[in-house]
PDB file of C-alpha atoms in Angstrom:
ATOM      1  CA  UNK G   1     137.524  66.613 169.081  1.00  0.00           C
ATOM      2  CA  UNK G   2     134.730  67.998 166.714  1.00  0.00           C
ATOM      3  CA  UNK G   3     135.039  71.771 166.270  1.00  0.00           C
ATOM      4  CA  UNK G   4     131.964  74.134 166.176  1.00  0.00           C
ATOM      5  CA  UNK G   5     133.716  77.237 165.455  1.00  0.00           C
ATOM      6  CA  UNK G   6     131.799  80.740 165.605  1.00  0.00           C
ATOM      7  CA  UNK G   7     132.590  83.761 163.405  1.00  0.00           C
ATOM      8  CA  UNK G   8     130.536  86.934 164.946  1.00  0.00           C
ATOM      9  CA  UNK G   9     130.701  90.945 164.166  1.00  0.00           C
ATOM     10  CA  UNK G  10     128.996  93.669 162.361  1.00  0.00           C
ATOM     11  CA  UNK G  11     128.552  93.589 158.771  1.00  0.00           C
ATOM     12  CA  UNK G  12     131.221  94.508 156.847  1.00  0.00           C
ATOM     13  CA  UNK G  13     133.605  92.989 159.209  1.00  0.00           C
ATOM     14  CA  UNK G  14     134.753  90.235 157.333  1.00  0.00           C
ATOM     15  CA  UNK G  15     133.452  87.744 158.909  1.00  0.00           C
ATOM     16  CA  UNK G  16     132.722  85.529 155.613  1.00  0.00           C
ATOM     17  CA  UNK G  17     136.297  86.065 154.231  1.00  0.00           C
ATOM     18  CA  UNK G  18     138.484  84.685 157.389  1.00  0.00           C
ATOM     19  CA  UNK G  19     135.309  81.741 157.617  1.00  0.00           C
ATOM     20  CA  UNK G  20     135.840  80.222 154.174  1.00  0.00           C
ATOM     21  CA  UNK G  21     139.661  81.245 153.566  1.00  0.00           C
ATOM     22  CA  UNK G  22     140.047  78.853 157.131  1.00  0.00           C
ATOM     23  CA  UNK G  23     137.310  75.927 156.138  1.00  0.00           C
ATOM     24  CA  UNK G  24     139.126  76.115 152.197  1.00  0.00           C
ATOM     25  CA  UNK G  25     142.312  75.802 154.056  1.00  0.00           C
ATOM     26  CA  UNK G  26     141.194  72.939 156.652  1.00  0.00           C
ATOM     27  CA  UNK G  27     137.847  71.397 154.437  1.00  0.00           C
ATOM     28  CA  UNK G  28     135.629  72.656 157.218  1.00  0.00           C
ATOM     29  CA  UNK G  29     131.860  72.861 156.150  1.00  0.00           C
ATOM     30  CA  UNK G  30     130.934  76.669 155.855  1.00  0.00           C
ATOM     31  CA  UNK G  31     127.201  77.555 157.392  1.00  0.00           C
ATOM     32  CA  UNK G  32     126.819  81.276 156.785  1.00  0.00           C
ATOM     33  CA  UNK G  33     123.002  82.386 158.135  1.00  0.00           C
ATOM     34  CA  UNK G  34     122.853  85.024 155.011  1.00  0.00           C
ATOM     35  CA  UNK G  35     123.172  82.168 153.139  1.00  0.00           C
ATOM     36  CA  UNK G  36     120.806  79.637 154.610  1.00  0.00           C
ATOM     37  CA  UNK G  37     118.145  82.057 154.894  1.00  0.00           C
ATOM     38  CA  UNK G  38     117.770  83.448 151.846  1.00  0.00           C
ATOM     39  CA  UNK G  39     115.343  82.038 150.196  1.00  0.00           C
ATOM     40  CA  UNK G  40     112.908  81.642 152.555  1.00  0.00           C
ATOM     41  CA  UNK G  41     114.094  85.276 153.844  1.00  0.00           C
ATOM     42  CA  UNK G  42     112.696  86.459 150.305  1.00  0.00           C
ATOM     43  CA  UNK G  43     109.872  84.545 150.148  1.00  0.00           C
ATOM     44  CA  UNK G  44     108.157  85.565 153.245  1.00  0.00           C
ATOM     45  CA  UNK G  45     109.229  89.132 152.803  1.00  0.00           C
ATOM     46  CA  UNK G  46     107.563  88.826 149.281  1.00  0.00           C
ATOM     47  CA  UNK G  47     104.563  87.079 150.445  1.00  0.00           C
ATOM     48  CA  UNK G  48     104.218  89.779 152.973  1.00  0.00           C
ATOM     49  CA  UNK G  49     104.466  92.844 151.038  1.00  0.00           C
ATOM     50  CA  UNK G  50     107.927  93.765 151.616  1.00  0.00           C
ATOM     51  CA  UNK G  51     111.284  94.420 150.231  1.00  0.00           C
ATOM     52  CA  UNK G  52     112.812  91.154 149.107  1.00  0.00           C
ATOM     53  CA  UNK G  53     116.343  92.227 149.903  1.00  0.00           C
ATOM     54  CA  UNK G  54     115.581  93.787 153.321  1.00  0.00           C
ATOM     55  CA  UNK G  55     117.615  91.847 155.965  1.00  0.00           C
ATOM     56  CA  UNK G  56     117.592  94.980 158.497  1.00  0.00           C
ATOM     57  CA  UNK G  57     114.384  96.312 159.298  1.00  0.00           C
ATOM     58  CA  UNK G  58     111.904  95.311 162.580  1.00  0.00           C
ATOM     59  CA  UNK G  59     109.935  93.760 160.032  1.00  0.00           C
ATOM     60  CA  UNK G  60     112.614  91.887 158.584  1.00  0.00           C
ATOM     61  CA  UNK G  61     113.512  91.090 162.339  1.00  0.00           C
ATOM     62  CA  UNK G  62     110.203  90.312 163.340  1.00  0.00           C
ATOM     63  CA  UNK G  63     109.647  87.916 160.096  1.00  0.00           C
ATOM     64  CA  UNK G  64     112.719  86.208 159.687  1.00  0.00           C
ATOM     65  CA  UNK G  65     115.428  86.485 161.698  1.00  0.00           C
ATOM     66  CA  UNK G  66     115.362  83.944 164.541  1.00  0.00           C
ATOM     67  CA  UNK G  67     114.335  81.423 161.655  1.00  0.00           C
ATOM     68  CA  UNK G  68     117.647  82.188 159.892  1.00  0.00           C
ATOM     69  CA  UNK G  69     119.777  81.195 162.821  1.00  0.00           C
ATOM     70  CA  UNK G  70     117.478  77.932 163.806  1.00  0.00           C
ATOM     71  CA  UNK G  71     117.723  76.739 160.313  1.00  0.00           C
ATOM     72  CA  UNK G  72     121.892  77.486 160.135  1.00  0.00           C
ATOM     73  CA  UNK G  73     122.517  76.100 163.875  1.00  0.00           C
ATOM     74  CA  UNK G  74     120.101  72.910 163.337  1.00  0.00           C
ATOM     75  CA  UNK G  75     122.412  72.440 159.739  1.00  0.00           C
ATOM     76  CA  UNK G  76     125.548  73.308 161.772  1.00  0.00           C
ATOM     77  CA  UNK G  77     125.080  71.052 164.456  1.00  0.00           C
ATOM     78  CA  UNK G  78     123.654  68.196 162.424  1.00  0.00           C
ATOM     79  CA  UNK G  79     127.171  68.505 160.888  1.00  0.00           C
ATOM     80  CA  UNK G  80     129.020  68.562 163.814  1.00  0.00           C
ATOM     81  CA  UNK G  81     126.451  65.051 165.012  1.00  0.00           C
ATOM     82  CA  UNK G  82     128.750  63.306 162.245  1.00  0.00           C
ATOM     83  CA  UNK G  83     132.050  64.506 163.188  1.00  0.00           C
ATOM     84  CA  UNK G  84     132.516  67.427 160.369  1.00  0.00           C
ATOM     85  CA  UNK G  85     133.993  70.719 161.405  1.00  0.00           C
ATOM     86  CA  UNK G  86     131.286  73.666 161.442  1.00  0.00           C
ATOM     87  CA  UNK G  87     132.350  76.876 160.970  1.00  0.00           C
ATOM     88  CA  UNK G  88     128.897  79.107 161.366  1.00  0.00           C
ATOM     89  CA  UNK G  89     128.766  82.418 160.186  1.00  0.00           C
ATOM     90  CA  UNK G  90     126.442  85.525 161.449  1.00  0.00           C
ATOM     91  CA  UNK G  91     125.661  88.518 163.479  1.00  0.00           C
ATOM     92  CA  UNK G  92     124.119  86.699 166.300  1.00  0.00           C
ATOM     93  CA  UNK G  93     123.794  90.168 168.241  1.00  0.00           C
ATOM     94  CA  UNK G  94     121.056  88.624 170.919  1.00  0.00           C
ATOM     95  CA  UNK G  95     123.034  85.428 171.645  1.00  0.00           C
ATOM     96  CA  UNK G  96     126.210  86.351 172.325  1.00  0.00           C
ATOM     97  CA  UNK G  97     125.178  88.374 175.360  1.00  0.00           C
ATOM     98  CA  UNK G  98     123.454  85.317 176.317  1.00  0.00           C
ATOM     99  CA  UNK G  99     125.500  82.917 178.938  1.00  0.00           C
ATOM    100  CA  UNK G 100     123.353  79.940 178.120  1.00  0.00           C
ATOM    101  CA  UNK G 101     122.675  80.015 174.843  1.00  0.00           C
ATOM    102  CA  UNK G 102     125.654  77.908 173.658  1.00  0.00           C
ATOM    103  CA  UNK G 103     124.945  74.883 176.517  1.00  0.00           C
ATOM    104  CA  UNK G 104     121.403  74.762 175.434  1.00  0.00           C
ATOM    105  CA  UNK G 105     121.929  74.934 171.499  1.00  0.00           C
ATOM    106  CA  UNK G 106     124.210  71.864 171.811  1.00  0.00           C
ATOM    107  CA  UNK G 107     121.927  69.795 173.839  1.00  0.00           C
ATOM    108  CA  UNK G 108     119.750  70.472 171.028  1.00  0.00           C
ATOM    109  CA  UNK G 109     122.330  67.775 169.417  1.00  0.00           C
ATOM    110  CA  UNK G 110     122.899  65.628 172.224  1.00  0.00           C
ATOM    111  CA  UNK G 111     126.204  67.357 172.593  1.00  0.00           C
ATOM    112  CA  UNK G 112     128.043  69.587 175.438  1.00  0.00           C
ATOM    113  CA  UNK G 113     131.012  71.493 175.625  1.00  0.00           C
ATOM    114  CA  UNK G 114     132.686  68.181 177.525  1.00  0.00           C
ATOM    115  CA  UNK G 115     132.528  66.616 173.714  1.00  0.00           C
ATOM    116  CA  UNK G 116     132.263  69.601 171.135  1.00  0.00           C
ATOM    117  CA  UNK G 117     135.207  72.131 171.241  1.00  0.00           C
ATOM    118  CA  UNK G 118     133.541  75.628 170.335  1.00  0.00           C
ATOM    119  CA  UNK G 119     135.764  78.487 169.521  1.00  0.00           C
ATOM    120  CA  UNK G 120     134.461  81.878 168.810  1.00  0.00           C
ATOM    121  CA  UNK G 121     136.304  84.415 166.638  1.00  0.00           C
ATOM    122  CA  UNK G 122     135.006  87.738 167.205  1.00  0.00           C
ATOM    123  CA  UNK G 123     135.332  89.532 164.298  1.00  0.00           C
ATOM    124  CA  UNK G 124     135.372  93.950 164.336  1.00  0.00           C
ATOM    125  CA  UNK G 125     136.599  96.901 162.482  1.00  0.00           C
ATOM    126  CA  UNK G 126     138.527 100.162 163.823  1.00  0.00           C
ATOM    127  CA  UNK G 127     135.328 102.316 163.357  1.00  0.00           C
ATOM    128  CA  UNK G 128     132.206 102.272 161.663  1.00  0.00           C
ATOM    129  CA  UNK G 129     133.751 104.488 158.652  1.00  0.00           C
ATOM    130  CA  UNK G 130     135.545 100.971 157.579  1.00  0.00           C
ATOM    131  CA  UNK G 131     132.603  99.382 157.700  1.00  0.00           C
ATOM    132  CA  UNK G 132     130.505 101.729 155.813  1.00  0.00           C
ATOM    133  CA  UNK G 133     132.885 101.099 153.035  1.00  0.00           C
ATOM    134  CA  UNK G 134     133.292  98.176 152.902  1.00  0.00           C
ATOM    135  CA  UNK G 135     129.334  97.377 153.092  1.00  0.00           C
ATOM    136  CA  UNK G 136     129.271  99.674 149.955  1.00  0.00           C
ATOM    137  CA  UNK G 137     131.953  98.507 147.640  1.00  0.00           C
ATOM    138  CA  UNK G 138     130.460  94.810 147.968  1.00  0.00           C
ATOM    139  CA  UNK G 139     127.301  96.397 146.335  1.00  0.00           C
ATOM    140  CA  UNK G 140     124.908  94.103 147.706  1.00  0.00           C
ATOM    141  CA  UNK G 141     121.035  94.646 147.091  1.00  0.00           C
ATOM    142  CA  UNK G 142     120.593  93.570 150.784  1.00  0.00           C
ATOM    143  CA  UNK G 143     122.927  96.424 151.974  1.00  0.00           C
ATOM    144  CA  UNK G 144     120.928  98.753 151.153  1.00  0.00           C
ATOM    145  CA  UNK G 145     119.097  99.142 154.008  1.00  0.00           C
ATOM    146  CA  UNK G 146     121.805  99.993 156.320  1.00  0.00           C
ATOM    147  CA  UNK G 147     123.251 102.075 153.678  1.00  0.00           C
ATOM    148  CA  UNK G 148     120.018 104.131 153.941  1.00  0.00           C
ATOM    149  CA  UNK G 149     119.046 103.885 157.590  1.00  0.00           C
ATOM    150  CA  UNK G 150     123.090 103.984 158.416  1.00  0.00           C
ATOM    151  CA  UNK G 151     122.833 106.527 161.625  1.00  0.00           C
ATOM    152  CA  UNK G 152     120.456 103.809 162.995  1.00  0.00           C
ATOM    153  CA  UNK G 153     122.231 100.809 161.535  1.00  0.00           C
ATOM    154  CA  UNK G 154     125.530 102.156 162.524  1.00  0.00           C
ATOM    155  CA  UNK G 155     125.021 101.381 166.564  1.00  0.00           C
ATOM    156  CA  UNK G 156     124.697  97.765 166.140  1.00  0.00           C
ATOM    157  CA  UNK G 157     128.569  97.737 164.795  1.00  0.00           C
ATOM    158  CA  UNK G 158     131.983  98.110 167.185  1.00  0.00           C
ATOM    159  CA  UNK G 159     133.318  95.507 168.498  1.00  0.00           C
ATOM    160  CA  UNK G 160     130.996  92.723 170.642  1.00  0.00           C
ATOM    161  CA  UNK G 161     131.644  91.162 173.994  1.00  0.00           C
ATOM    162  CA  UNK G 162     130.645  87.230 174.337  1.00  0.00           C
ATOM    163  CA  UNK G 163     129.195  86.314 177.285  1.00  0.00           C
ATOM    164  CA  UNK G 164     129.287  82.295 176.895  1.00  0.00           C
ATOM    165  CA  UNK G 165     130.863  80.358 179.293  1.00  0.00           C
ATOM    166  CA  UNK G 166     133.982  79.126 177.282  1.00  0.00           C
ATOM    167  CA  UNK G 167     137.340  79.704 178.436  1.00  0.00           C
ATOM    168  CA  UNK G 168     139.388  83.056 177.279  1.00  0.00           C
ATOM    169  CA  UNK G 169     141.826  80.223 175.126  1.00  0.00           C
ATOM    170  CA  UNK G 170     138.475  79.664 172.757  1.00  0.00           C
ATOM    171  CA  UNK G 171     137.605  83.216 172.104  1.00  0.00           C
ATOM    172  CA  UNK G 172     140.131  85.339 169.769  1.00  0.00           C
ATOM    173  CA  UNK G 173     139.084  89.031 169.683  1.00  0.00           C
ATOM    174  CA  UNK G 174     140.103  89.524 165.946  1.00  0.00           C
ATOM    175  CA  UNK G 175     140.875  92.933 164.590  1.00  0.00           C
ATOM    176  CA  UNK G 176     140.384  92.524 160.575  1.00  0.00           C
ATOM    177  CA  UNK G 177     141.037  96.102 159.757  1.00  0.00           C
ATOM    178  CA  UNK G 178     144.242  95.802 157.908  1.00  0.00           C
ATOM    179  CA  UNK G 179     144.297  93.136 154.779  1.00  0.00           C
ATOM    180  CA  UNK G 180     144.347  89.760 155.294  1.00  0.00           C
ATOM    181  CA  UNK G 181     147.172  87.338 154.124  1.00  0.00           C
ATOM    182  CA  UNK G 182     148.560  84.423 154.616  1.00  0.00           C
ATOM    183  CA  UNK G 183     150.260  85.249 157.915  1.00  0.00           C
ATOM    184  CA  UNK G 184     146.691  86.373 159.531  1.00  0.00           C
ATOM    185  CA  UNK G 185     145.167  82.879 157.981  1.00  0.00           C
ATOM    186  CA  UNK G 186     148.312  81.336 159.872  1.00  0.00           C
ATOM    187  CA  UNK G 187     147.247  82.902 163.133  1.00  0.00           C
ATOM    188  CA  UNK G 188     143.555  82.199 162.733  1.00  0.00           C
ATOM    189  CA  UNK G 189     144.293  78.633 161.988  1.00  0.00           C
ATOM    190  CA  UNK G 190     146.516  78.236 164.927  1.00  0.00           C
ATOM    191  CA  UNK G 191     144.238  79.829 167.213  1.00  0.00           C
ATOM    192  CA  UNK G 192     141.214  76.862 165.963  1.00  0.00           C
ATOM    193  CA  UNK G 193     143.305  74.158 165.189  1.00  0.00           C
ATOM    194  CA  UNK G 194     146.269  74.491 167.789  1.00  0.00           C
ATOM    195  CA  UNK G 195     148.014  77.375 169.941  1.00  0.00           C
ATOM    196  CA  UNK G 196     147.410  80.747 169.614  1.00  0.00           C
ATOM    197  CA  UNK G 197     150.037  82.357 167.451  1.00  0.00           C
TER     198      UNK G 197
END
């Protein structure tokens, strides 16, 4: 069965790392909304006056964001129309919470869970001190923001609760505080492509 595979957390969590190690590992196509939205995402904060590399503030929010994850889920699921593993990459803060929002973003595709097998690997970090340094030794222009405004920024990490309807075998609660190796890429790809390990 196609796989539509979700990786979800704060920033800083690693969610990017376990996504591509897994799709190098299993030639899954790799949809990461940071990525997909970029350009326009600097365009339109450009056009508009703003900081280019602002990916945090209402603004930002207000501009850009739910255009970032229709353009990744409308690439993702085109993907997954054709029979290619998706693995889709984000925050997605407002749809996890939401029971429906996985139903009605595959009948977008003419899909349902009956036919798609979606898997979400919830991605967090021990406490937000592991996060703030990781965010800061990647050194990215569009971490600055939440470097800055971090007492604000800092509530929107800790670990996440889905609310979709999937069963508790498709959701793996991932703790990525320690390094990942080859035995943790083992039990991620067990838990999407077989039994949890």
């Amino acid at each position: 069965m196609r796989k539509l595979v979700f990786f979800v957390g704060g920033a800083g969590a690693g969610k990017t790392t376990l996504a591509k190690a897994l799709a190098k590992k299993r030639g899954a196509a790799v949809f990461d909304m940071d990525t997909m939205l970029r350009p326009a995402a600097v365009q339109i904060m450009t056009v508009a006056g703003l900081d280019p590399n602002d990916r945090d503030s209402e603004d930002y929010k207000k501009l850009c964001r739910d255009l970032g994850y229709r353009i990744t889920m409308d690439a993702a699921l085109e993907n997954v129309g054709v029979g290619t593993d998706a693995f889709v990459i984000g925050p997605f803060t407002k749809e996890i919470s939401d029971p429906s929002w996985i139903g009605k973003e595959l009948a977008l595709a003419g899909a349902s869970l009956d036919d798609v097998d979606v898997k979400a690997v919830v991605v967090y970090l021990q406490d937000e001190d592991m996060h703030y340094s990781r965010i800061e030794e990647r050194g990215l222009a569009t971490d600055q923001y939440k470097l800055v405004h971090w007492d604000s920024f800092a509530r929107s990490l800790g670990r996440r609760t889905l609310a979709w309807e999937l069963p508790d075998s498709s959701v793996l609660y991932y703790d990525n505080s320690r390094p990942f190796d080859e035995a943790a890429l083992e039990r991620l790809e067990g838990f999407v492509y077989g039994d949890v390990i």
